[in-house]
Short mmCIF file of C-alpha atoms and ligand atoms in Angstrom, two decimals:
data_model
loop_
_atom_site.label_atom_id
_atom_site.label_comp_id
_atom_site.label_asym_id
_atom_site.label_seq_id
_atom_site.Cartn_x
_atom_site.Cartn_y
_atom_site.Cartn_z
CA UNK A 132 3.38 -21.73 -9.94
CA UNK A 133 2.10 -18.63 -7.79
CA UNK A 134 -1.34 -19.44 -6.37
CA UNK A 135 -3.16 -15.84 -6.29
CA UNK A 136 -6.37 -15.87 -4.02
CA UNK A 137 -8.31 -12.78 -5.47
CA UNK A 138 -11.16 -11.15 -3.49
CA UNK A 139 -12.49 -8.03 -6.18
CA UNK A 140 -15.23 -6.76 -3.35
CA UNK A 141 -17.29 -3.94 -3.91
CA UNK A 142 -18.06 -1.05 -6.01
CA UNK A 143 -15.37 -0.85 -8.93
CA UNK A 144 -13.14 -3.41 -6.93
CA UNK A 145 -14.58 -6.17 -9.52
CA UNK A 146 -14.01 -3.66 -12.58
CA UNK A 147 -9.91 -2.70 -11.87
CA UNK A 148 -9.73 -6.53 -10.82
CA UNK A 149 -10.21 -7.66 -13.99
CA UNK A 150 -7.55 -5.20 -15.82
CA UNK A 151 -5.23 -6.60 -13.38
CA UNK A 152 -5.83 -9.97 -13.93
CA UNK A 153 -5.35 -9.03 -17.72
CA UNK A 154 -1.89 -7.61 -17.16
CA UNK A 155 -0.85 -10.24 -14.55
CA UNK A 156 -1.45 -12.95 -17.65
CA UNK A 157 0.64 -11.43 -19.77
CA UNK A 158 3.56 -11.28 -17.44
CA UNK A 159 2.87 -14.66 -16.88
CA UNK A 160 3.30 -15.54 -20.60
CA UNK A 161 6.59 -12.97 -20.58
CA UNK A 162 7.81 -14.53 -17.90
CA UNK A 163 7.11 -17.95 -18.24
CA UNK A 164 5.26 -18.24 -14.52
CA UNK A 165 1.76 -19.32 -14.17
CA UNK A 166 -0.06 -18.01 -11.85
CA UNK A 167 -3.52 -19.74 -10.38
CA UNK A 168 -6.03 -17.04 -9.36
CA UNK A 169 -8.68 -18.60 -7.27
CA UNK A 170 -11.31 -16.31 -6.46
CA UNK A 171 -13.30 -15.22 -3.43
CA UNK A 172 -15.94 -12.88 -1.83
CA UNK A 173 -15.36 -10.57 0.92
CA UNK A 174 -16.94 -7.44 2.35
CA UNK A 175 -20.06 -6.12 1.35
CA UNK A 176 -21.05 -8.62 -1.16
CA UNK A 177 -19.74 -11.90 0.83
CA UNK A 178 -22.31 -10.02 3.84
CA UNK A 179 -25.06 -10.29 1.04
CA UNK A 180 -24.15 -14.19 -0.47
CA UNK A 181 -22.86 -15.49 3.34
CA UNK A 182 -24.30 -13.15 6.29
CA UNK A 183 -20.59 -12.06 6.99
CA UNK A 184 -18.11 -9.58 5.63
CA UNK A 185 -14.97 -12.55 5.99
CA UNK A 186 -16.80 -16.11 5.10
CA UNK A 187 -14.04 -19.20 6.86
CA UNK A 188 -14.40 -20.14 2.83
CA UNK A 189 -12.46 -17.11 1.60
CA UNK A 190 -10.32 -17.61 4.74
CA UNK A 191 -9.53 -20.82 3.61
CA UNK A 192 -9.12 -19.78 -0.32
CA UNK A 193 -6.56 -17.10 1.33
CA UNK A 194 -4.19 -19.44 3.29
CA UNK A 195 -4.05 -21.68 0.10
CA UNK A 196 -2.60 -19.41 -1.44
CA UNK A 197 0.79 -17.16 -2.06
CA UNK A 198 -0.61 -13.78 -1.63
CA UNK A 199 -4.03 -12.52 -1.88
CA UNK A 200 -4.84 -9.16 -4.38
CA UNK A 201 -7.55 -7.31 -2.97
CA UNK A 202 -9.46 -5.03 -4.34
CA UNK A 203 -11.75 -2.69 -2.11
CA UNK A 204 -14.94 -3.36 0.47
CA UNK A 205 -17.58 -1.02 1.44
CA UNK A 206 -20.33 1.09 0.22
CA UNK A 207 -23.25 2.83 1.29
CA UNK A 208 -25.83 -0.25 1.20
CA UNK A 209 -23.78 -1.67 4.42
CA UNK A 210 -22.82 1.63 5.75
CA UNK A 211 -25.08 1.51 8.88
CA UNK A 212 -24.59 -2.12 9.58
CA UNK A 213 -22.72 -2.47 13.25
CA UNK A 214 -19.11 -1.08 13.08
CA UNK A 215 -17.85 -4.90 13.81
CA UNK A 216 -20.07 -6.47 11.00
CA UNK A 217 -19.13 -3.49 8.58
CA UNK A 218 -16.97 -4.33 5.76
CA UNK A 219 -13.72 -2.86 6.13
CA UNK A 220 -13.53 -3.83 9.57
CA UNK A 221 -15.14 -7.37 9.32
CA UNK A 222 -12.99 -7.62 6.70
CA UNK A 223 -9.86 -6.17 6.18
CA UNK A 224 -8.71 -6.03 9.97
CA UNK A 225 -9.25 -9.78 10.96
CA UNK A 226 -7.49 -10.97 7.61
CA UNK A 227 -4.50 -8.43 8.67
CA UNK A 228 -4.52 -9.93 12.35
CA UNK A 229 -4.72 -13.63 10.83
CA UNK A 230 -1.90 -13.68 8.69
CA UNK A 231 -0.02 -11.46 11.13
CA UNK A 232 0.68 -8.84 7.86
CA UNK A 233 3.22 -6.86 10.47
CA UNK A 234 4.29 -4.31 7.48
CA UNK A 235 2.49 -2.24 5.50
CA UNK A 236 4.77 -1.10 2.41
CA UNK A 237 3.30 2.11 0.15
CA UNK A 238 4.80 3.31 -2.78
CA UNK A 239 4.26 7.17 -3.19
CA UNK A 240 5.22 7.94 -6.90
CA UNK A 241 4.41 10.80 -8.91
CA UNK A 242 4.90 9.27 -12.23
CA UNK A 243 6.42 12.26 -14.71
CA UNK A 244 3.56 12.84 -16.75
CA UNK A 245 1.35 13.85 -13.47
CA UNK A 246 3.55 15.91 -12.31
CA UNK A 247 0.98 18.81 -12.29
CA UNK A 248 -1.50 16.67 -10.57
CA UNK A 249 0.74 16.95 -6.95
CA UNK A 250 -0.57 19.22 -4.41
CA UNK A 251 2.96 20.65 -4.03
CA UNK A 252 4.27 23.26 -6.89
CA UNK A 253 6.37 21.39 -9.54
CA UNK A 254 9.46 23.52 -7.80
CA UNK A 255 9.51 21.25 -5.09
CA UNK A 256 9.84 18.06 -7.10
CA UNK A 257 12.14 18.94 -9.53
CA UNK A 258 12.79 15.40 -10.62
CA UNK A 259 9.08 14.04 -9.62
CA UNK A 260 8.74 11.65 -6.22
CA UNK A 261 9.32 8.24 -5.54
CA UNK A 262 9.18 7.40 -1.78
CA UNK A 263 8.63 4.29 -0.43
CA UNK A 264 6.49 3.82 3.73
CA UNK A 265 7.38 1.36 5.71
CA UNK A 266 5.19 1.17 8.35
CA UNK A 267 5.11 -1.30 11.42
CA UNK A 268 1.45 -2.29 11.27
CA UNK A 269 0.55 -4.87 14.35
CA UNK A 270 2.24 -2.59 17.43
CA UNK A 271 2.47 0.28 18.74
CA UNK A 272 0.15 2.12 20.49
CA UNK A 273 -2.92 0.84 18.39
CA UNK A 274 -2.29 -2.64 20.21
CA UNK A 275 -0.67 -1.48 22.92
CA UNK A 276 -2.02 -2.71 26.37
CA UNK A 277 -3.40 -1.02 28.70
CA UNK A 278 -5.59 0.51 26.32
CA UNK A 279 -9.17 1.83 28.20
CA UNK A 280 -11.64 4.78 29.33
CA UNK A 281 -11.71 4.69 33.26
CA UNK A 282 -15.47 4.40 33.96
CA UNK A 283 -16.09 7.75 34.17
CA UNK A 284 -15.61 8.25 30.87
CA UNK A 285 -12.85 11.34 31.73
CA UNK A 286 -9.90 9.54 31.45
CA UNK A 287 -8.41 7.44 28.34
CA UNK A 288 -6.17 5.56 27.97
CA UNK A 289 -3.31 4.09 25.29
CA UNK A 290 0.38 2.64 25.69
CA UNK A 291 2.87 3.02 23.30
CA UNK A 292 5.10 0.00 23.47
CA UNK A 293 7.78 -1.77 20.84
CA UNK A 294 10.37 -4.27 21.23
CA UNK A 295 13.41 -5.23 19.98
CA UNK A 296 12.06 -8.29 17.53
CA UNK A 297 9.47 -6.04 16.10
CA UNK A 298 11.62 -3.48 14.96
CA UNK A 299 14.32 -5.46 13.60
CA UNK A 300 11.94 -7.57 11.32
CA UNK A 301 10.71 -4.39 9.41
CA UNK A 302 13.66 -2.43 9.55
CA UNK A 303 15.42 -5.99 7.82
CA UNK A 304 12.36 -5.72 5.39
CA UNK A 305 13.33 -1.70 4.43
CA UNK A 306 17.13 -2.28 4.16
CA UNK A 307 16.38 -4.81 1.74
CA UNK A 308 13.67 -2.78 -0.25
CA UNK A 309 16.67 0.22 -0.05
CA UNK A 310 18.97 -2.20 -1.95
CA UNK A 311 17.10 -2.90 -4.63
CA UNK A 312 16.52 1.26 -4.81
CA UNK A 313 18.82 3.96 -4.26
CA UNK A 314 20.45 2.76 -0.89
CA UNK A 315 19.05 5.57 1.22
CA UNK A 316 17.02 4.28 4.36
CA UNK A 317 15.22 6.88 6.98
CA UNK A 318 13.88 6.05 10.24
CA UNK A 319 11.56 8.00 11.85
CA UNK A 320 11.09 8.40 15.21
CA UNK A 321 10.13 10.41 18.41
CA UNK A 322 13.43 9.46 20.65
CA UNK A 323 13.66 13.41 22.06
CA UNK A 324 10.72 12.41 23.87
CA UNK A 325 9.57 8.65 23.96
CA UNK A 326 10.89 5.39 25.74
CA UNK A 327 10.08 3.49 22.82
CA UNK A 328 11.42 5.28 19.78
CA UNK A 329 14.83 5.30 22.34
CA UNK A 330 14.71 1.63 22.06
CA UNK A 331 13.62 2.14 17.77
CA UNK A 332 16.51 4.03 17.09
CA UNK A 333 18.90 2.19 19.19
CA UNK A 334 17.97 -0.79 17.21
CA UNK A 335 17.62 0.05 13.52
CA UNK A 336 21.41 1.90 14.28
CA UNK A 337 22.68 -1.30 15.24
CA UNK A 338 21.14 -3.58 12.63
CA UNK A 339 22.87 -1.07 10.33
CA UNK A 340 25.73 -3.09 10.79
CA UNK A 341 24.85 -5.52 9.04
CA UNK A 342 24.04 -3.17 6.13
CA UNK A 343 26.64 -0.67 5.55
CA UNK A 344 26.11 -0.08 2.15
CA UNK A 345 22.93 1.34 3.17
CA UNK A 346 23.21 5.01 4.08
CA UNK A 347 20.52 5.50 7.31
CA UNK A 348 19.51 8.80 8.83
CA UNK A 349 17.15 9.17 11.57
CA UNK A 350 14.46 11.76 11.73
CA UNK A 351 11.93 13.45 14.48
CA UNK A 352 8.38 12.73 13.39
CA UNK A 353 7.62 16.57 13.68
CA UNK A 354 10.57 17.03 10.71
CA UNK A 355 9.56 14.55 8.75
CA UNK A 356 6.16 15.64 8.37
CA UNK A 357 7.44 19.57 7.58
CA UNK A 358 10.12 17.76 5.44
CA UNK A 359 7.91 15.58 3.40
CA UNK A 360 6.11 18.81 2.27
CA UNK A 361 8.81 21.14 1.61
CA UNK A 362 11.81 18.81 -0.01
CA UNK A 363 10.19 15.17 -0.18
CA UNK A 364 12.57 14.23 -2.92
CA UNK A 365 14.90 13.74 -0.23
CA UNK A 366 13.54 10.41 0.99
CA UNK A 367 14.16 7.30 -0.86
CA UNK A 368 12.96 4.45 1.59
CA UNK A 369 10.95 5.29 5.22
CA UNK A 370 10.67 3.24 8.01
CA UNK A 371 8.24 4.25 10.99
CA UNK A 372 6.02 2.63 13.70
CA UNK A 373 2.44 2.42 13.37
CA UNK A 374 0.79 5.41 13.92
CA UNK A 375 3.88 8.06 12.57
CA UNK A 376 3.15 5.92 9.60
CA UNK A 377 -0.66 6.00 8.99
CA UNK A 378 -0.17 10.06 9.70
CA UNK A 379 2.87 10.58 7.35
CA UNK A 380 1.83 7.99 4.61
CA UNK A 381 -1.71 9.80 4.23
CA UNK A 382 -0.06 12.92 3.88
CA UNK A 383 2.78 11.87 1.42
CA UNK A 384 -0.34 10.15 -0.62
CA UNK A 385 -1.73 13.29 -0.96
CA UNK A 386 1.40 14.30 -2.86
CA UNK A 387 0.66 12.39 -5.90
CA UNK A 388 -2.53 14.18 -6.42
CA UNK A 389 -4.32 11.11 -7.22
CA UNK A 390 -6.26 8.34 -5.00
CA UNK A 391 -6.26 5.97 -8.39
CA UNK A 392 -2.58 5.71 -8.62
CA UNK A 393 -2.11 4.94 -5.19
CA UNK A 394 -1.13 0.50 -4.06
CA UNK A 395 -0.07 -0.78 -1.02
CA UNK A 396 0.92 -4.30 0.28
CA UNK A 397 0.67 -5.94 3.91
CA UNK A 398 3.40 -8.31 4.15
CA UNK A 399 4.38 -11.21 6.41
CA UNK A 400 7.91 -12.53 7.68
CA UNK A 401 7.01 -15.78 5.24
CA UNK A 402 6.44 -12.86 2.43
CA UNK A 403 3.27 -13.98 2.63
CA UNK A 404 0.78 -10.36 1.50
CA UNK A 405 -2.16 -9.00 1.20
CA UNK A 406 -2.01 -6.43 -2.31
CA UNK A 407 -4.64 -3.55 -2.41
CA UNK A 408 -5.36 0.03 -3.24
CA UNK A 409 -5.13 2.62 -0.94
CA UNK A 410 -8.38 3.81 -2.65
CA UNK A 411 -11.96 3.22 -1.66
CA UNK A 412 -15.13 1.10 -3.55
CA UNK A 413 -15.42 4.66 -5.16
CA UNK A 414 -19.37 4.33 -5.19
CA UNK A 415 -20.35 7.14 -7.13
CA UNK A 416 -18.42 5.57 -10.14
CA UNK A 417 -18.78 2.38 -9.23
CA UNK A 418 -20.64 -0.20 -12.83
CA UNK A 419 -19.74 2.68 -15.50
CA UNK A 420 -16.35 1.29 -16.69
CA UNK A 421 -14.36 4.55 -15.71
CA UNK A 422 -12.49 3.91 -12.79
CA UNK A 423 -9.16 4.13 -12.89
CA UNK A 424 -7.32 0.72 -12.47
CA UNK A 425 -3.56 1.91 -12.03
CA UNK A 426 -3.71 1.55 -8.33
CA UNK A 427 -5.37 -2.07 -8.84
CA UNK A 428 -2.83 -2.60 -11.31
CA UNK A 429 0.31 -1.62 -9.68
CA UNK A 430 -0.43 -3.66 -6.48
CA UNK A 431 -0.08 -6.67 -8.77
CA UNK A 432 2.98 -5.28 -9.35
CA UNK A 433 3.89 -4.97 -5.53
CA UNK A 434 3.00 -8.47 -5.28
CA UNK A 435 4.80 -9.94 -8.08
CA UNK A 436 8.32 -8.10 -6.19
CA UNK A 437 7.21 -8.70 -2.79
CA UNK A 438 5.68 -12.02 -2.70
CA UNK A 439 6.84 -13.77 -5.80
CA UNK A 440 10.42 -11.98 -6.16
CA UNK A 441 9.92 -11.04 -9.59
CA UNK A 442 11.47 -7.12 -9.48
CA UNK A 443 12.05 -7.05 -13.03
CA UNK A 444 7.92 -8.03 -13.97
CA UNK A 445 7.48 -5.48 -11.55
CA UNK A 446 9.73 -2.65 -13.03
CA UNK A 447 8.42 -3.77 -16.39
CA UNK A 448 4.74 -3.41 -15.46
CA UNK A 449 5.25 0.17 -13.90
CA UNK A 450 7.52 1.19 -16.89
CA UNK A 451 4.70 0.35 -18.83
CA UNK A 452 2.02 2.40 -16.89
CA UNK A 453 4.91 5.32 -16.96
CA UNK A 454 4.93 5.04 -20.69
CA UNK A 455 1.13 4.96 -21.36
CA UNK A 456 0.99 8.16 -19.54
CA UNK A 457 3.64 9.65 -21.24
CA UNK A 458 1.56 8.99 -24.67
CA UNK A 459 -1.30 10.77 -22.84
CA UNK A 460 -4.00 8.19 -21.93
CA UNK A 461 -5.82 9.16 -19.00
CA UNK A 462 -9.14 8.11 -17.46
CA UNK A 463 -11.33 10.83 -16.01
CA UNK A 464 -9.79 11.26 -12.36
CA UNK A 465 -6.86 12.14 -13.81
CA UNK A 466 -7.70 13.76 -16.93
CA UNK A 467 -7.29 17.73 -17.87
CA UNK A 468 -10.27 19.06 -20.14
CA UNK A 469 -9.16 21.03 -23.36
CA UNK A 470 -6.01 19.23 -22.82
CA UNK A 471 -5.04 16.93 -26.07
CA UNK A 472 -4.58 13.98 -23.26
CA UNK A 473 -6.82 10.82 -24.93
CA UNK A 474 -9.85 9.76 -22.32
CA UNK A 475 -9.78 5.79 -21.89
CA UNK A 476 -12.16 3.74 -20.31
CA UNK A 477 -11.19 1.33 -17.50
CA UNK A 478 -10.88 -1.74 -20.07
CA UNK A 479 -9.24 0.44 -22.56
CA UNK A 480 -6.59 1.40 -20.20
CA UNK A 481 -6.46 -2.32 -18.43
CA UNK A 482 -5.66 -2.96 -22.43
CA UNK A 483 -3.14 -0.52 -22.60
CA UNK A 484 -1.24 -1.34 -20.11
CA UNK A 485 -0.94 -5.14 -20.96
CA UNK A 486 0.02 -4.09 -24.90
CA UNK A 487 3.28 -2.66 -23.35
CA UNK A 488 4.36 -5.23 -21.15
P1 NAD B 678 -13.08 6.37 -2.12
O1 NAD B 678 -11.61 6.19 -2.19
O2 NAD B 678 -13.90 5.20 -2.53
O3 NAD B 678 -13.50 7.60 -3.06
C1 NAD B 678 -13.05 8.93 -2.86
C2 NAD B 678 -13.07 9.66 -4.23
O4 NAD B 678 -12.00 9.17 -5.03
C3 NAD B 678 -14.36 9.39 -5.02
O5 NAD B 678 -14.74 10.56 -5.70
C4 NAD B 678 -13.97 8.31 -5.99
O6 NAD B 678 -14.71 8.34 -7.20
C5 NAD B 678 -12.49 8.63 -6.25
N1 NAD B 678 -11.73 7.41 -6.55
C6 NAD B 678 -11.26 6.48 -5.68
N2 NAD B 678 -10.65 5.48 -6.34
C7 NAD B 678 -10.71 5.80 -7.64
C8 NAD B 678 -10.26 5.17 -8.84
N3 NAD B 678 -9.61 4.00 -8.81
N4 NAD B 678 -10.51 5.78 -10.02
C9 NAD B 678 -11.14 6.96 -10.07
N5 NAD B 678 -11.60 7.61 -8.99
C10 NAD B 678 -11.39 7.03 -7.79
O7 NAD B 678 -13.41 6.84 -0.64
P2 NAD B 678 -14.81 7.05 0.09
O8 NAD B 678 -15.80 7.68 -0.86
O9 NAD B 678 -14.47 7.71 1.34
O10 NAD B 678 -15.31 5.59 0.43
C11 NAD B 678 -16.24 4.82 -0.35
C12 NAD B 678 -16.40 3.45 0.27
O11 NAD B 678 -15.14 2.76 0.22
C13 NAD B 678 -16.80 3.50 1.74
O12 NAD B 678 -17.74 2.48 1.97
C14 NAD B 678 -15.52 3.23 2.49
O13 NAD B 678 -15.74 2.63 3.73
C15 NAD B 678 -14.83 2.28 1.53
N6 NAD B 678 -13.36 2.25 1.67
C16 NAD B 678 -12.76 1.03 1.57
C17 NAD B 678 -11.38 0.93 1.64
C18 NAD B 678 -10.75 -0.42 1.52
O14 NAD B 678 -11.41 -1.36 1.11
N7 NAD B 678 -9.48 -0.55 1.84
C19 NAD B 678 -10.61 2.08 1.81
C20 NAD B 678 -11.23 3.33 1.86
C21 NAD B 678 -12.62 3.39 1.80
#
């Protein structure tokens, strides 16, 4: 049995929760696996029903659990609330630091049928994208210490600092994604110039050993943000520190051409994960049933492979998605007008989905 705790949040977070719930019960009748979904409130609306953006009740509901599928917090009711009681922060960043989610794993996929949708020309992705981030998510120089303004207020202050144990345990994490892909890992670092990505590289080349199947380049940070825009198909499976990641995974996002496609998963060393969207609460659309629940969708997906070990649900839920697209549903973020593409709501497309799997 999986035990899923499931926190919708705000805005259209409850309305792409639902078609994700719907496609997570049919794998679980495909694949024989029953899955317990217990659910919980967090950011805005748990600050409404508890006076706090993280109640210890959803904490709780979260550690009894397998993985948690989150859906998005925030919106302009709470918006000028102080920045520690606001949602995402309240929220997001103390369940992160609690479970110790150390690596934050983002598919960037242009599925075929959106090809035109990508910010680059279709010349440059010939045969579409399919990257997958890495990215080391509790060092770094975001947690670094010291890390102050001298009192002055002219001077500030970070440190950029990772050891050995840090980098191994993601770099493990990518080599193993990489198998179940294309074999092809890339590290990227700053080594010309910093202590630490000295000691990155130096690592990751030696825990290669233990993979040599796996084909591993390294790259400069500078490259691989001119490289991601000029010949992205080239990466398969990226592994970074913290900020190089947040920069370059924004960036490669932007690729796809669409914030509604877009999942990502915070994982532990017990696989433990937290499944979201990269999206927002997407206020303006939030209540009308047109949001578009692929990204909600497709971090099930993440967690069923990451969390549950179930690649082939996985596969067969973004085949599915691949295939929908391919007959031409779209909801209105993705949609061309005057094109013969057919315009689904968010159930209709939550339906969709679950018809193929
Ligand atoms: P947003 O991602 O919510 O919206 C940006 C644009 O993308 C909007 O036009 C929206 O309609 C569209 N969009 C986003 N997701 C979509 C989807 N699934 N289907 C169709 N269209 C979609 O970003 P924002 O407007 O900057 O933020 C809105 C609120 O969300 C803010 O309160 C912000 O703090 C919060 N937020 C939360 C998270 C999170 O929970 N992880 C992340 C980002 C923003």
């Amino acid at each position: 049995m999986g035990k899923i705790a499931v926190l919708p949040g705000d805005g259209i977070g409850p309305e792409v929760m639902q078609q994700a719930i719907k496609v997570l019960n049919k794998v679980s009748e495909k694949y024989k696996k029953t899955f317990e979904y217990t659910f919980a409130d967090v950011g805005g609306i748990a600050i409404d029903n508890h006076g706090t953006p993280l109640p210890d009740d959803t904490v709780k509901t979260c550690e009894n659990a397998d993985a948690i599928l989150f859906g998005s917090v925030g919106g302009p009711k709470w918006e000028n609330l102080p920045p520690e009681q606001q949602p995402e922060r309240g929220a997001l960043l103390p369940l992160r630091a609690h479970f110790k989610l150390f690596c934050n794993i983002r598919p960037i996929k242009i599925f075929n049928p959106l090809k035109s949708a990508s910010s680059l020309k279709e010349e440059y992705i010939p045969n579409g994208l399919d990257i997958v981030f890495f990215r080391e998510l509790t060092g770094g120089i975001y947690f670094g210490q010291p890390k102050e303004i001298s009192a002055d207020r002219t001077v500030g202050k970070d440190t950029m600092i990772y050891s050995k144990p840090e980098i191994d345990r993601i770099s493990r994490l990518a080599f193993d994604a990489a198998r179940l892909r294309s074999k092809k890992v890339t590290s990227v670092d700053k080594a010309n110039v910093l202590m630490n990505s000295i000691v990155w590289r130096e690592t990751i080349t030696e825990l290669h050993k233990e993979y040599s199947d796996v084909e591993l380049g390294h790259m400069y940070v500078d490259n691989a943000a001119m490289q991601l825009v000029r010949n992205p198909s080239q990466f398969d499976v990226i592994v970074t520190g913290n900020m190089f990641g947040d920069i370059l995974s924004d960036a490669a996002a932007m690729l796809t051409g669409s914030l509604g496609m877009l999942p990502s998963a915070s994982i532990n060393e017990s696989k433990f994960g937290l499944y979201e969207p990269i999206g927002g609460t997407a206020p303006d659309i939030a209540g009308q049933n047109i949001a578009n629940p692929i990204a909600q969708v497709l971090s099930a997906a993440l967690m069923l492979r990451y969390t549950f070990g179930m690649d082939e649900a996985a596969c067969d839920i973004e085949n599915a998605i691949e295939a929908i697209l391919e007959e031409g549903y779209r909801t209105g973020d993705i949609y061309n007008k005057g094109s013969d593409q057919k315009l689904v709501k968010t159930d209709e497309m939550g339906d969709l989905i679950s018809a193929k799997i």
